PDB file of C-alpha atoms (C1' of nucleotides) in Angstrom:
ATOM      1  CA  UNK A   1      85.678 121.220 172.991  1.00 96.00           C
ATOM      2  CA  UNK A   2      84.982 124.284 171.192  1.00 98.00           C
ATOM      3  CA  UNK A   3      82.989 124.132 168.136  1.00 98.00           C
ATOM      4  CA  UNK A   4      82.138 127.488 166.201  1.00 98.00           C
ATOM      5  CA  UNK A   5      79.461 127.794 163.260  1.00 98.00           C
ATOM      6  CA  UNK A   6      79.339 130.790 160.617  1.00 98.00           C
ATOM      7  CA  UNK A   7      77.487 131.423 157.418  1.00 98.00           C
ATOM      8  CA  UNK A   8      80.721 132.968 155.804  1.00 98.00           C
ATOM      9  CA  UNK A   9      79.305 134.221 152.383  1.00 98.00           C
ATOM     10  CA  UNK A  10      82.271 133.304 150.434  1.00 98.00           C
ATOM     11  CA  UNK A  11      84.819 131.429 151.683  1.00 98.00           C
ATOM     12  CA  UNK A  12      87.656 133.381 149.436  1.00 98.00           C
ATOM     13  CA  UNK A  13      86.782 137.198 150.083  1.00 98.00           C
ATOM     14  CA  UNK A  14      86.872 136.135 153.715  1.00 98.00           C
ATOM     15  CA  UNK A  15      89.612 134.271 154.266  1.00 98.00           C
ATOM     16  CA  UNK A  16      91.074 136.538 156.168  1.00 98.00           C
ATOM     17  CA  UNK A  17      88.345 137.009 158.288  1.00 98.00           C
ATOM     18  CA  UNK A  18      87.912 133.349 159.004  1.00 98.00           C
ATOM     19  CA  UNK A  19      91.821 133.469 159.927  1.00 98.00           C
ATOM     20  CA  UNK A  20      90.792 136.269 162.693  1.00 98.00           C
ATOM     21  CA  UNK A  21      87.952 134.326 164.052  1.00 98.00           C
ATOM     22  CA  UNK A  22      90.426 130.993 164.657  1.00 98.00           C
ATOM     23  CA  UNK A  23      93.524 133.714 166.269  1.00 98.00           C
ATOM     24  CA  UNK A  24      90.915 135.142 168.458  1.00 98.00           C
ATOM     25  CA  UNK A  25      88.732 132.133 169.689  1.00 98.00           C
ATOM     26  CA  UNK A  26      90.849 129.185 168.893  1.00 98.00           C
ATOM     27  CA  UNK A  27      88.033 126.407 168.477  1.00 98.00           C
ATOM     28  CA  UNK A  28      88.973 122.627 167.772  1.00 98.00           C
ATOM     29  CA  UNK A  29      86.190 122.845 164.861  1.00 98.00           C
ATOM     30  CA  UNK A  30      85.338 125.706 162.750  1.00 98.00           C
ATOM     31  CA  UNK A  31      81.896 124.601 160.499  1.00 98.00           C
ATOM     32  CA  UNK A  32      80.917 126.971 157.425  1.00 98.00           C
ATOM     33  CA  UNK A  33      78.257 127.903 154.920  1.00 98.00           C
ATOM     34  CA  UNK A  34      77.781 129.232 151.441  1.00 98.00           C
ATOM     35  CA  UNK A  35      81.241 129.027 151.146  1.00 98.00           C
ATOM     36  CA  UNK A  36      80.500 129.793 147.326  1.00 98.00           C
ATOM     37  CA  UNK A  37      83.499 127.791 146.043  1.00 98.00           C
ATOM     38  CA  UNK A  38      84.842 124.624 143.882  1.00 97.00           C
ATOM     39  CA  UNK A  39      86.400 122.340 146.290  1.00 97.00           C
ATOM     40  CA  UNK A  40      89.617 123.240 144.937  1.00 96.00           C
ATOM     41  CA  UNK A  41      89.616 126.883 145.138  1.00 97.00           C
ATOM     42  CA  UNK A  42      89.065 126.486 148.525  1.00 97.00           C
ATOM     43  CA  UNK A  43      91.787 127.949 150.909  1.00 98.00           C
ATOM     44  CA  UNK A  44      92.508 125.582 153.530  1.00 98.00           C
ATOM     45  CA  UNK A  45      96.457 125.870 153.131  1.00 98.00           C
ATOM     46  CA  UNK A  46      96.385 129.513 155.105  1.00 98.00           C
ATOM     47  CA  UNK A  47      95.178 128.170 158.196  1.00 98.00           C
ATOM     48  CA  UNK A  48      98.182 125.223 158.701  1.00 98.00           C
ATOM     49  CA  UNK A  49      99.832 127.681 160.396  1.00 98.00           C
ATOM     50  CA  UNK A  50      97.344 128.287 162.921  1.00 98.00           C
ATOM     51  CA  UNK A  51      97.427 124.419 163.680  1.00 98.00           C
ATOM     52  CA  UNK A  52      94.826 123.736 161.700  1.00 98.00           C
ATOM     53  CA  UNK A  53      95.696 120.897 159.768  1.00 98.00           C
ATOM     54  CA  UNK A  54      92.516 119.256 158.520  1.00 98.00           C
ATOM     55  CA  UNK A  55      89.493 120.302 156.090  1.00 98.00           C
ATOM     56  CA  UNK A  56      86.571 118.847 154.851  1.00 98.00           C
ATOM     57  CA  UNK A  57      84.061 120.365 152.173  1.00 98.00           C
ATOM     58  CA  UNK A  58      81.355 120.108 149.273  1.00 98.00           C
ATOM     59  CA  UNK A  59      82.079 122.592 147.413  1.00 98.00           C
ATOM     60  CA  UNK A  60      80.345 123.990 144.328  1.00 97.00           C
ATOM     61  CA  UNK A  61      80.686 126.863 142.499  1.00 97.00           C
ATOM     62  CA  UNK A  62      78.679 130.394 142.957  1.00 97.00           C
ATOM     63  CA  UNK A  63      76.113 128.478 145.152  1.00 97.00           C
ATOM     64  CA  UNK A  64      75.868 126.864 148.490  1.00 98.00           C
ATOM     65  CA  UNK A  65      78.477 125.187 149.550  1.00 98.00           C
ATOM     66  CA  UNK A  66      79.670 123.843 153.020  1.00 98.00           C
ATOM     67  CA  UNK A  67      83.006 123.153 154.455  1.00 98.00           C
ATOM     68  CA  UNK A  68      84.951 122.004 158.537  1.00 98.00           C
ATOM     69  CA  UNK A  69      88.437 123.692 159.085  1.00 98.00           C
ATOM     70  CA  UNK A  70      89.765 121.537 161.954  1.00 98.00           C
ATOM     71  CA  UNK A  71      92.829 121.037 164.707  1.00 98.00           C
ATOM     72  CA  UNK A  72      91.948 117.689 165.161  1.00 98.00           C
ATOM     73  CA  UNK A  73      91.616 114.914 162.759  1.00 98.00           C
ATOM     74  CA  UNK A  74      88.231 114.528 160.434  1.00 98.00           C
ATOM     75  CA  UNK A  75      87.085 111.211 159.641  1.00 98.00           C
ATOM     76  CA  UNK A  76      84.153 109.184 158.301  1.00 98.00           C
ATOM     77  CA  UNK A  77      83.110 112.159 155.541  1.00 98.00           C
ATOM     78  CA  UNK A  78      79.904 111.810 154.673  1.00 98.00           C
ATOM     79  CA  UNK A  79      77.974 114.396 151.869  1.00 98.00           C
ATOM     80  CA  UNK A  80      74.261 113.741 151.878  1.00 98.00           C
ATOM     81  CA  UNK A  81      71.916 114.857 148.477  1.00 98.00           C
ATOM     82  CA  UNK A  82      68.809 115.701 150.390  1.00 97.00           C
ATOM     83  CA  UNK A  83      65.741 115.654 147.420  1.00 97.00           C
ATOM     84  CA  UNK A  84      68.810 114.701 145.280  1.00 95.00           C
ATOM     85  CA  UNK A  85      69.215 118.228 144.083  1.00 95.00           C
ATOM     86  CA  UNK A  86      72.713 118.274 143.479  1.00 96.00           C
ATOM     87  CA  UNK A  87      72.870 121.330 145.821  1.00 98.00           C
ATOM     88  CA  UNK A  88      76.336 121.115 148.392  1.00 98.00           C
ATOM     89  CA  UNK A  89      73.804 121.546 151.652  1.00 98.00           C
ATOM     90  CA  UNK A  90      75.172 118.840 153.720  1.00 98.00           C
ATOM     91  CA  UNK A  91      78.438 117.475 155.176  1.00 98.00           C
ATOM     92  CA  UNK A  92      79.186 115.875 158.217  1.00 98.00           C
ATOM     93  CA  UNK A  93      82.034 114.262 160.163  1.00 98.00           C
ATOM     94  CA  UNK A  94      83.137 112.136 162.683  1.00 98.00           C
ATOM     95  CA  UNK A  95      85.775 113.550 165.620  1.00 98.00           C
ATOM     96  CA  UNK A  96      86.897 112.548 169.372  1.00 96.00           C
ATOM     97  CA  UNK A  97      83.776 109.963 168.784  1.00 96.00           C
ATOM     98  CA  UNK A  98      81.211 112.830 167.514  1.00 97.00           C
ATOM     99  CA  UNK A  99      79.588 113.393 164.515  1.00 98.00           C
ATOM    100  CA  UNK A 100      79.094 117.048 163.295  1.00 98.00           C
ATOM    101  CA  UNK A 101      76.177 117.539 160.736  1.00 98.00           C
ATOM    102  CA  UNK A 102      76.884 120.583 158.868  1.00 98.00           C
ATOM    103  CA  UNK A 103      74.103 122.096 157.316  1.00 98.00           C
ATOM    104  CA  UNK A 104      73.103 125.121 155.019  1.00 98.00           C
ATOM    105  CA  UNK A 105      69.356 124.603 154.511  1.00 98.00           C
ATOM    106  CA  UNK A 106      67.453 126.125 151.852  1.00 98.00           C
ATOM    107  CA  UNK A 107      66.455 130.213 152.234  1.00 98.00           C
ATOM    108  CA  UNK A 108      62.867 129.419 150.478  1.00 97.00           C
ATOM    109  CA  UNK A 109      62.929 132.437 148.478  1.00 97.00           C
ATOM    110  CA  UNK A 110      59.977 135.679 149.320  1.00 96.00           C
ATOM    111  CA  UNK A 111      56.689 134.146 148.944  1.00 96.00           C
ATOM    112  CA  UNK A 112      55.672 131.929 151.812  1.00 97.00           C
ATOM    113  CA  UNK A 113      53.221 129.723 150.024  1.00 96.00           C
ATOM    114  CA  UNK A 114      54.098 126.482 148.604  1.00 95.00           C
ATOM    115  CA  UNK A 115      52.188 126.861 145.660  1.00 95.00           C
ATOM    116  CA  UNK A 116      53.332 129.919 144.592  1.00 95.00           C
ATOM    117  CA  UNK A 117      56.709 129.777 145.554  1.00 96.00           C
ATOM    118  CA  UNK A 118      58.725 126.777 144.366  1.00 95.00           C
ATOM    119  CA  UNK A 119      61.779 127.938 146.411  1.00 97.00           C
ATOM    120  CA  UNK A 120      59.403 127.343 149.757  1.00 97.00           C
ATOM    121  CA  UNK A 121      58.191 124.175 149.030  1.00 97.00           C
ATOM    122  CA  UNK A 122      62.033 122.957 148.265  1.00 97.00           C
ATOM    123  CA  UNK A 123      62.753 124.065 151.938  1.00 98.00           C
ATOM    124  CA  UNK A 124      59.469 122.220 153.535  1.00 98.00           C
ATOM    125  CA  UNK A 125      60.808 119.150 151.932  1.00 98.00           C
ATOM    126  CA  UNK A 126      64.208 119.472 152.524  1.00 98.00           C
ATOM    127  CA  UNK A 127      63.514 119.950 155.930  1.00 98.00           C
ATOM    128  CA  UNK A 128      61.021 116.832 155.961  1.00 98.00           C
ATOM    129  CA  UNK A 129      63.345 114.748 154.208  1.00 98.00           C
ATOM    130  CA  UNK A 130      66.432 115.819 156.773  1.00 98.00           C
ATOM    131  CA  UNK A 131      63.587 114.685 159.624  1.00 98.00           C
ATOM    132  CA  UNK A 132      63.179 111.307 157.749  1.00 98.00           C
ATOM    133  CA  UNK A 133      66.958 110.809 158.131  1.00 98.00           C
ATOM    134  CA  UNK A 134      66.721 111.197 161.660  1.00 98.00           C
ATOM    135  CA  UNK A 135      63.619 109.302 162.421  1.00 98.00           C
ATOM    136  CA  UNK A 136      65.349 106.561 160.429  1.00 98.00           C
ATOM    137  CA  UNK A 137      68.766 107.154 162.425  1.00 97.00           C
ATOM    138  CA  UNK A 138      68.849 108.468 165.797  1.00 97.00           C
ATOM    139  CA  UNK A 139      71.454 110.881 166.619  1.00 98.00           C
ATOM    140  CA  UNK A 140      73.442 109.857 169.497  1.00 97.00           C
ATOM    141  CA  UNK A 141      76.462 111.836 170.462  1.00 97.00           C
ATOM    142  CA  UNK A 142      76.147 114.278 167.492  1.00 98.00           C
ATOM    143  CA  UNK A 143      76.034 117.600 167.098  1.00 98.00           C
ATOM    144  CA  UNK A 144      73.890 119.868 163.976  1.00 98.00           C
ATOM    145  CA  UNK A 145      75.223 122.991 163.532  1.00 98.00           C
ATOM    146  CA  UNK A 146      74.169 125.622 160.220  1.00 98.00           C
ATOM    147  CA  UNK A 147      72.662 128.093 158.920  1.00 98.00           C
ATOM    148  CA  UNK A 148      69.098 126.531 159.069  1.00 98.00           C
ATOM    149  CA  UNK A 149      67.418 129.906 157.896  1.00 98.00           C
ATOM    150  CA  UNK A 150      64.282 129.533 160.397  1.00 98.00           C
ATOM    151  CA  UNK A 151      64.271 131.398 163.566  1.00 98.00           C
ATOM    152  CA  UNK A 152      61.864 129.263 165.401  1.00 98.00           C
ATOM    153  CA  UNK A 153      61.066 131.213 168.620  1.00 98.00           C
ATOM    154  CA  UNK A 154      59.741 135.286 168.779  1.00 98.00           C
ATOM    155  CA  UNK A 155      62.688 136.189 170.869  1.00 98.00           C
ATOM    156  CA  UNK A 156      64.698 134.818 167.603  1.00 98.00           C
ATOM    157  CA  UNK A 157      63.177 137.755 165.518  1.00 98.00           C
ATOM    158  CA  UNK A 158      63.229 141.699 166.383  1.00 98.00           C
ATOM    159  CA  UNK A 159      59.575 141.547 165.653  1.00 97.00           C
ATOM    160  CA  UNK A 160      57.581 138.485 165.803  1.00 97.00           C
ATOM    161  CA  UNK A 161      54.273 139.878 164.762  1.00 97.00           C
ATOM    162  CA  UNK A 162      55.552 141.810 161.612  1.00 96.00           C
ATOM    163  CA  UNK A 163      57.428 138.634 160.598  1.00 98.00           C
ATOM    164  CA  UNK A 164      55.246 136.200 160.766  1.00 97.00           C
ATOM    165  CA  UNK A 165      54.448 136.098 157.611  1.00 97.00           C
ATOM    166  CA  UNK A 166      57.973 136.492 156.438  1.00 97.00           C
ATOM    167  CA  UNK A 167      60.231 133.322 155.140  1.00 98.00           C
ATOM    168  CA  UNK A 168      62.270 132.506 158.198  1.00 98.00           C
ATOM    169  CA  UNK A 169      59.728 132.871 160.811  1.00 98.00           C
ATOM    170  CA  UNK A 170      55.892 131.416 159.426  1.00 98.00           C
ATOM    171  CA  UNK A 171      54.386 128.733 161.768  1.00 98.00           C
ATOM    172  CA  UNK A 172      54.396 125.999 158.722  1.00 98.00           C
ATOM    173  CA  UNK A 173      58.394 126.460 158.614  1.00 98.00           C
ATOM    174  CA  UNK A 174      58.633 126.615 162.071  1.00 98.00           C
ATOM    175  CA  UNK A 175      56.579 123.567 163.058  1.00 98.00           C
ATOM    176  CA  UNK A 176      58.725 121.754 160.829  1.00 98.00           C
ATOM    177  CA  UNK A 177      61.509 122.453 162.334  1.00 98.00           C
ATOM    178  CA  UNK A 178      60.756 121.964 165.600  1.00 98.00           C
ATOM    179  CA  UNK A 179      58.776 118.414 164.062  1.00 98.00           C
ATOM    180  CA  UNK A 180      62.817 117.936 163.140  1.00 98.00           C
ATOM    181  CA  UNK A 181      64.095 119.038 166.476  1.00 98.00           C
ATOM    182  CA  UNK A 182      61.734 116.695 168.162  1.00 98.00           C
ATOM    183  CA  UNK A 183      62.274 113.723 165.998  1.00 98.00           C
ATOM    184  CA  UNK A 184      66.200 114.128 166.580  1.00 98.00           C
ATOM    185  CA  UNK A 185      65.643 114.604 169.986  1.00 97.00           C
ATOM    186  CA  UNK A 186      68.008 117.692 169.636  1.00 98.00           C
ATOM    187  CA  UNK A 187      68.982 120.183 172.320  1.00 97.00           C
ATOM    188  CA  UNK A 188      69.160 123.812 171.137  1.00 97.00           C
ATOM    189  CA  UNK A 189      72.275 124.535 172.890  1.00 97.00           C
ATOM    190  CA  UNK A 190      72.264 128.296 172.222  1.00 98.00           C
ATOM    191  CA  UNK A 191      68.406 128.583 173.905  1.00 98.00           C
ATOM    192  CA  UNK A 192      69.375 126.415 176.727  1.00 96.00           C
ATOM    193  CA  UNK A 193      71.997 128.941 178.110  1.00 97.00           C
ATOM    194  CA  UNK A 194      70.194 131.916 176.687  1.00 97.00           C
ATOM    195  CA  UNK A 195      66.611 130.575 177.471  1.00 97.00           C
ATOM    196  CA  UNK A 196      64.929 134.495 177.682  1.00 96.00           C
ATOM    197  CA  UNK A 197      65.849 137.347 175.592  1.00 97.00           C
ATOM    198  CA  UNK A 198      66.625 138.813 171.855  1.00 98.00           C
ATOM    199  CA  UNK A 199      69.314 137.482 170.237  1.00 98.00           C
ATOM    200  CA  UNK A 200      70.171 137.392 166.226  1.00 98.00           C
ATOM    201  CA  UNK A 201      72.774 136.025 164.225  1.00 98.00           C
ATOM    202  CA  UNK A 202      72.052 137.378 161.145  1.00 98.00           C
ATOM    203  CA  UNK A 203      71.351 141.004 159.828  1.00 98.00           C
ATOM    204  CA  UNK A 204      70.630 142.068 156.400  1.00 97.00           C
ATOM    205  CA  UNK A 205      72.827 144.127 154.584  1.00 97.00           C
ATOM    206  CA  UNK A 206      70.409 146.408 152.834  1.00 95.00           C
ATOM    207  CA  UNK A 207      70.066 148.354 156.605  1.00 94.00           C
ATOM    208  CA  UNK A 208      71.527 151.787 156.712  1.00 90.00           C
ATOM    209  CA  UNK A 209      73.035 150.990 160.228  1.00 94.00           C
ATOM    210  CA  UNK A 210      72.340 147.389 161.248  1.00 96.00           C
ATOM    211  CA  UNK A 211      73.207 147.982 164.932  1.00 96.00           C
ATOM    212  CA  UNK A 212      71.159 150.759 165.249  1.00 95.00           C
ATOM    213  CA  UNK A 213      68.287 149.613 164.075  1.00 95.00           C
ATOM    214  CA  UNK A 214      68.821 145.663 165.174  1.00 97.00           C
ATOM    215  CA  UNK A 215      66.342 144.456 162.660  1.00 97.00           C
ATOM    216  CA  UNK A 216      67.959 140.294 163.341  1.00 98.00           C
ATOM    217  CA  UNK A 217      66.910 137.024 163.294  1.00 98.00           C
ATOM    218  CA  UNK A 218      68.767 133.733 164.806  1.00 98.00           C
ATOM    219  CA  UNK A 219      69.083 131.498 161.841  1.00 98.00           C
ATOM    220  CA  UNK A 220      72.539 129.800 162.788  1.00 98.00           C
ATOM    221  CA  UNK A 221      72.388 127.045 165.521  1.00 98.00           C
ATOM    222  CA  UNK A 222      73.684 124.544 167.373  1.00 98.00           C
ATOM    223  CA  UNK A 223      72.031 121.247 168.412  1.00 98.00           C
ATOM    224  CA  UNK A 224      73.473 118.571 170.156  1.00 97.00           C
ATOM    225  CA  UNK A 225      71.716 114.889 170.761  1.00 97.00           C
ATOM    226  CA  UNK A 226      70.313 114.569 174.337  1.00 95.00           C
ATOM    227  CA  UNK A 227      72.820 111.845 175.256  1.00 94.00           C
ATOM    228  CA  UNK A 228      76.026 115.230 175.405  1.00 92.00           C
ATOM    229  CA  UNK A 229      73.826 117.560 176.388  1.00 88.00           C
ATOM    230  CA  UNK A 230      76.166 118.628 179.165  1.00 85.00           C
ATOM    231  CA  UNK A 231      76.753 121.550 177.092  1.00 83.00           C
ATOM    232  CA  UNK A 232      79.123 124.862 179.331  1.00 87.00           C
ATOM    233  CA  UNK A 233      78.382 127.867 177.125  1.00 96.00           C
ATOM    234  CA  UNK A 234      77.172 129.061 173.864  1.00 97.00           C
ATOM    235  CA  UNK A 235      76.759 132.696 172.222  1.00 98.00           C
ATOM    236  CA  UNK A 236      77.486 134.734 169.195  1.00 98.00           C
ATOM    237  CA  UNK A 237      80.607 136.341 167.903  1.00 98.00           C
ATOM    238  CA  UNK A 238      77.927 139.450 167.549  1.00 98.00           C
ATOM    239  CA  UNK A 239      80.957 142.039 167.166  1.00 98.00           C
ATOM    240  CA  UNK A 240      82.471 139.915 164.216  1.00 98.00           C
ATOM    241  CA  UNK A 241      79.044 141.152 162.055  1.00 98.00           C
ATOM    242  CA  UNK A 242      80.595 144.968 162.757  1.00 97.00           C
ATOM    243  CA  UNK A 243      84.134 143.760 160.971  1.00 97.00           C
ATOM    244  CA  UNK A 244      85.060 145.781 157.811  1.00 97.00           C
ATOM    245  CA  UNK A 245      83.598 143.692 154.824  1.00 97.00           C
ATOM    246  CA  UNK A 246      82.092 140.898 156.865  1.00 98.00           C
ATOM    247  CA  UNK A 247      79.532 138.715 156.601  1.00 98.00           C
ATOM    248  CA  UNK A 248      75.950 139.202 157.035  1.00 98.00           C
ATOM    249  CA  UNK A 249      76.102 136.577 159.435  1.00 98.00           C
ATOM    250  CA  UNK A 250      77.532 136.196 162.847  1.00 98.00           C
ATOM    251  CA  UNK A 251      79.608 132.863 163.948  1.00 98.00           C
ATOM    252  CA  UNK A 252      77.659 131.032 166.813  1.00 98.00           C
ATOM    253  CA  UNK A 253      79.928 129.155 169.345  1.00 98.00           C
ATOM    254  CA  UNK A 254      79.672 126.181 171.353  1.00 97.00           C
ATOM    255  CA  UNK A 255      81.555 125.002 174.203  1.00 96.00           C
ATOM    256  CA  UNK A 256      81.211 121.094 174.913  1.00 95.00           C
ATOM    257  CA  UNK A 257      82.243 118.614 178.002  1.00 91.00           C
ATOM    258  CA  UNK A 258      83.501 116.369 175.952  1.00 83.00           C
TER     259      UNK A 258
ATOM    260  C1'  DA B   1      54.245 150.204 149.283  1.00 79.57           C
ATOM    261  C1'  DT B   2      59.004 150.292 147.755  1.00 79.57           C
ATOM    262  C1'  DG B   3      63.792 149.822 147.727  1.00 79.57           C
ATOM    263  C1'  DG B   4      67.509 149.193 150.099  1.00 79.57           C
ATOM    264  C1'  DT B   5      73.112 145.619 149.733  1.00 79.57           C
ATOM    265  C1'  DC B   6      75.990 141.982 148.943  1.00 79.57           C
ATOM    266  C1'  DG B   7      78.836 137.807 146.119  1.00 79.57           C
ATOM    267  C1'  DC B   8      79.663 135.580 142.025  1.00 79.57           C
ATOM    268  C1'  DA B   9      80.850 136.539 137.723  1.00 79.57           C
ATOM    269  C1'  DT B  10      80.337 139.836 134.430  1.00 79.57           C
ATOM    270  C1'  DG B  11      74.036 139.357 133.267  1.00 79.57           C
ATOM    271  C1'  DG B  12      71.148 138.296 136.506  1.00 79.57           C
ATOM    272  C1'  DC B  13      70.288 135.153 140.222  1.00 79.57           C
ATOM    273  C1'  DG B  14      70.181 134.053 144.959  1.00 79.57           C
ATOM    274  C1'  DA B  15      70.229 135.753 149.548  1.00 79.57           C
TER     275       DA B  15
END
DNA sequence: ATGGTCGCATGGCGA
């Protein structure tokens, strides 16, 4: 089973796009964030064609937002209000006997300090509270995928040094997401077939010539519980971040035995 | 140290 992740950036302007990434790779899932949409502005109806029959989403408008474009049926739909902040972070599924957590976690904002920043301390919490759901109920044969906006290792950052006092990378974000990883018992599927090297899935817009210069960080993932860990591949879609008005995200993929 | 670019929605916020 195939299962790709992306951080689309607006689910409308790149419909298209999305509609490429399913011709060319053909997963069973597709799993997106800030999809920026109402629910029903939402295009699902332009990917029937393709065989892909079923959706699933929270939307909300301008903000957020996350949404499964599937071949194969979607059931037991769950939305969870982390902090109860009305924001559409979470949805998650159930198919072929898996559940799929779909996350788009909170970006913290500039200032890595709690106190200063109330955009940080959101994220710590949402993050703690996401841990608390886990601790509470043990994934077994799940899978998290998102845009968690931490890039936990140094080889998930072009430099670790200069970033680690930049949102995405500081040890107190870090620690709690591997606290999270560890309570879940989750596999990083990506690092467990890429265990050594540099590899991003997100680069900013605001560089003059992002391949050039390579200034990434991994923020999207994929985690499966250690009962299916019997992952094949995984890697990133790194050429889709070079298509004409894309996103500033790459789509992750995951190849399951399942 | 600063500003650089997007999307949404049409001013300014969030990333």
């Amino acid at each position: 089973m195939k299962i790709i992740t992306w951080n689309v950036n607006s689910i409308r302007l790149r419909s298209r796009l999305i509609y490429k990434i399913l011709e060319l790779e053909n997963p069973e899932i597709l799993c997106l964030q800030e999809c920026k949409s109402p629910t029903e502005n939402m295009p699902f109806d332009i990917f029937k064609p393709l065989g892909y029959k079923y959706s699933a989403c929270w939307g909300q408008k301008s903000y957020n937002g996350v949404a499964f474009i599937s071949k194969i049926p979607l059931d037991k739909i769950e939305k969870k209000d982390f902090l109860k902040c009305g924001e559409a972070r979470h949805i998650s599924i159930v198919a072929r006997g898996l559940t799929i957590h779909n996350f788009y976690f909170p970006a913290g904002g500039d200032i890595p300090d709690s106190n200063l920043n109330k955009k940080f301390h959101f994220k710590l919490e949402y993050i703690k509270e996401v841990e608390n759901y886990f601790n509470k109920k043990k994934p077994s044969r799940s899978i998290l995928v998102g845009d968690l906006n931490i890039a936990p290792e140094s080889d998930d950052v072009w430099d670790h040094k200069k970033l680690l006092n930049v949102v995405s990378h500081t040890p107190i974000e870090v620690n709690q997401l591997k606290n999270l990883q560890k309570t879940g018992d989750w596999v990083d599927v990506f690092r467990k077939h890429n265990p050594k090297g540099k590899y991003f899935s997100w680069w900013s817009y605001r560089s003059k010539d992002w391949k050039l210069s390579n200034k990434g960080r991994r923020l999207d993932h994929i985690w499966v519980s250690a009962d299916i860990r019997n992952s094949t591949n995984c890697y990133i879609l790194r050429s889709v971040r070079d298509w004409d008005k894309t996103s500033d995200h790459a789509p992750v993929v995951a190849e399951l035995k399942i």
